[in-house]
XYZ file of C-alpha atoms in Angstrom:
199
model
C 0.000 0.000 0.000
C 1.462 3.331 -1.065
C 1.025 6.596 0.799
C -0.955 9.255 -1.017
C 0.734 12.551 -0.147
C -1.023 15.797 -0.965
C 0.728 18.649 -2.767
C 0.915 20.552 0.514
C 2.797 17.701 2.219
C 5.123 17.411 -0.760
C 5.888 21.139 -0.464
C 6.630 20.735 3.248
C 8.975 17.820 2.580
C 10.692 19.661 -0.312
C 12.868 21.441 2.271
C 14.628 18.203 3.314
C 16.982 17.860 0.294
C 18.345 21.369 1.023
C 19.906 20.287 4.341
C 22.447 17.587 5.143
C 21.611 14.149 6.502
C 22.471 15.001 10.140
C 19.844 17.766 10.082
C 17.237 15.395 8.581
C 18.007 12.863 11.333
C 17.556 15.643 13.914
C 14.245 16.581 12.267
C 13.205 12.939 12.684
C 13.991 13.115 16.403
C 12.055 16.391 16.691
C 9.119 14.805 14.821
C 8.892 11.974 17.379
C 9.194 14.506 20.224
C 6.419 16.517 18.527
C 4.157 13.454 18.806
C 5.100 12.873 22.438
C 5.021 16.403 23.851
C 3.449 18.608 21.195
C 4.868 21.523 19.261
C 7.792 23.541 20.674
C 8.336 26.871 18.844
C 11.710 27.416 20.569
C 13.180 24.362 18.836
C 11.970 25.677 15.453
C 13.418 29.124 16.099
C 16.794 27.706 17.172
C 17.006 25.479 14.096
C 15.904 28.379 11.864
C 18.760 30.587 13.158
C 21.319 27.838 12.553
C 20.096 27.147 9.001
C 19.305 30.789 8.090
C 15.703 30.061 7.113
C 12.349 31.062 8.586
C 10.969 29.146 11.567
C 7.812 28.454 9.527
C 9.930 26.547 6.981
C 11.432 24.437 9.780
C 8.015 23.871 11.336
C 6.490 22.827 8.012
C 9.431 20.484 7.339
C 9.057 18.803 10.753
C 5.269 18.579 10.383
C 5.636 17.058 6.917
C 8.113 14.508 8.250
C 5.798 13.807 11.212
C 2.913 13.167 8.839
C 5.038 10.875 6.670
C 6.202 8.823 9.673
C 2.815 8.650 11.442
C 0.843 7.653 8.352
C 3.450 5.030 7.433
C 3.448 3.659 10.986
C -0.335 3.732 11.224
C -0.677 1.707 8.025
C 2.363 -0.474 8.876
C 3.526 -0.249 5.282
C 6.420 -2.442 4.205
C 9.941 -1.168 3.489
C 9.356 -1.505 -0.248
C 6.066 0.442 -0.134
C 7.703 3.157 1.971
C 10.546 3.481 -0.527
C 8.073 3.658 -3.409
C 6.028 6.302 -1.553
C 9.116 8.438 -0.943
C 10.510 7.819 -4.448
C 7.768 9.967 -6.027
C 9.099 12.947 -4.035
C 12.247 12.947 -6.200
C 14.765 12.860 -3.344
C 18.293 11.530 -3.666
C 18.938 7.858 -2.905
C 20.880 8.794 0.242
C 17.956 10.840 1.590
C 15.481 8.066 0.727
C 17.611 5.554 2.676
C 17.819 7.961 5.620
C 14.031 8.428 5.654
C 13.551 4.643 5.459
C 15.914 4.175 8.405
C 14.018 6.861 10.387
C 10.781 5.007 9.660
C 12.153 1.581 10.612
C 13.770 2.882 13.812
C 10.707 4.769 15.037
C 7.611 2.969 13.763
C 7.044 0.852 16.905
C 7.463 3.864 19.176
C 5.159 5.971 16.971
C 2.477 3.254 17.036
C 2.774 3.113 20.830
C 2.368 6.898 21.072
C -0.634 6.834 18.713
C -2.248 4.052 20.782
C -1.807 6.125 23.944
C -3.394 9.144 22.248
C -6.399 7.133 21.030
C -9.588 7.696 23.046
C -10.485 4.961 25.517
C -13.993 3.777 24.727
C -16.113 1.682 27.078
C -16.289 -2.042 26.379
C -19.086 -4.548 26.939
C -19.011 -6.515 30.194
C -22.463 -8.076 30.620
C -26.159 -7.599 29.947
C -29.312 -8.292 31.948
C -32.808 -8.002 30.517
C -36.414 -8.310 31.576
C -39.710 -8.336 29.662
C -42.576 -6.476 31.339
C -46.130 -6.687 29.996
C -48.902 -4.491 31.294
C -52.149 -6.396 30.759
C -54.644 -4.008 32.316
C -54.978 -0.709 34.126
C -57.771 1.076 36.024
C -59.008 2.815 32.905
C -58.386 0.009 30.375
C -59.257 -3.531 31.340
C -57.762 -5.266 28.355
C -54.547 -3.871 26.957
C -51.241 -5.319 25.946
C -48.304 -2.993 26.545
C -44.952 -4.858 26.444
C -41.660 -3.227 27.440
C -38.127 -4.613 27.433
C -35.830 -3.349 30.191
C -32.111 -3.783 29.597
C -29.334 -3.307 32.135
C -26.010 -2.863 30.314
C -22.739 -3.245 32.257
C -19.661 -1.584 30.687
C -15.946 -1.445 31.550
C -13.781 1.598 30.873
C -10.172 1.539 32.052
C -11.066 -0.703 34.994
C -14.142 1.328 36.024
C -17.517 -0.389 35.832
C -20.637 1.525 34.817
C -24.263 0.466 34.471
C -26.856 1.869 32.086
C -30.567 1.064 32.221
C -32.539 1.243 28.987
C -36.183 0.598 28.254
C -37.833 0.110 24.880
C -40.732 -1.595 23.187
C -40.146 -4.883 21.297
C -40.640 -3.310 17.837
C -37.851 -0.768 18.421
C -35.623 -3.487 19.877
C -36.245 -5.671 16.831
C -35.354 -2.764 14.524
C -32.157 -2.144 16.539
C -31.178 -5.821 16.242
C -31.750 -5.717 12.471
C -29.592 -2.598 12.107
C -26.771 -4.165 14.149
C -26.922 -7.369 12.079
C -26.790 -5.254 8.915
C -23.720 -3.412 10.279
C -22.019 -6.735 11.028
C -22.706 -7.928 7.487
C -21.303 -4.639 6.161
C -18.076 -5.258 8.124
C -17.504 -8.396 6.039
C -17.265 -6.438 2.781
C -13.859 -5.827 1.176
C -14.213 -2.051 1.464
C -14.756 -2.180 5.241
C -11.861 -4.587 5.691
C -9.541 -2.155 3.886
C -10.762 0.741 6.043
C -10.257 -1.231 9.259
C -6.748 -2.280 8.160
C -5.825 1.349 7.480
C -7.123 2.439 10.895
C -5.073 -0.172 12.740
């Protein structure tokens, strides 16, 4: 799978061939730090003074490199696909090898950082349910009013929470049909590709 870089990202990365390999390696380190701790304008200003360019150019170069490394790590693309993705940028062979080495050295750490940044969603623990049917009331002697009460237990980072829901059987049946349809949709090739790219 090849990366699809926009023109803007290509412009940001176009600064890399203008500096030597030690600077590109330092940009790689700054890119990983950027993921860990966020942006630091002081680092950009210091690098800009040393290289006699604007701090925006440095920032765009680091952000472009960050995007290249995060997207590659997110998709877990192979060495060959990474080289092919970078080849279209028209860089020298030495720079392409350096970028590949940056990717190989940092992809596990980048995936770990991205996993830590991902939101923690609650997960299913257990479910209790009860069917209540009201057969009559003071005003109506013969009526049939069913209701399904559901008690949903969820886990989120070790914390347990309980949610009580109540619905009529027709709505519950519709909900079940929609969930079954979503599960069938997950088996399609398109959904499998999307899920692979998210992981």
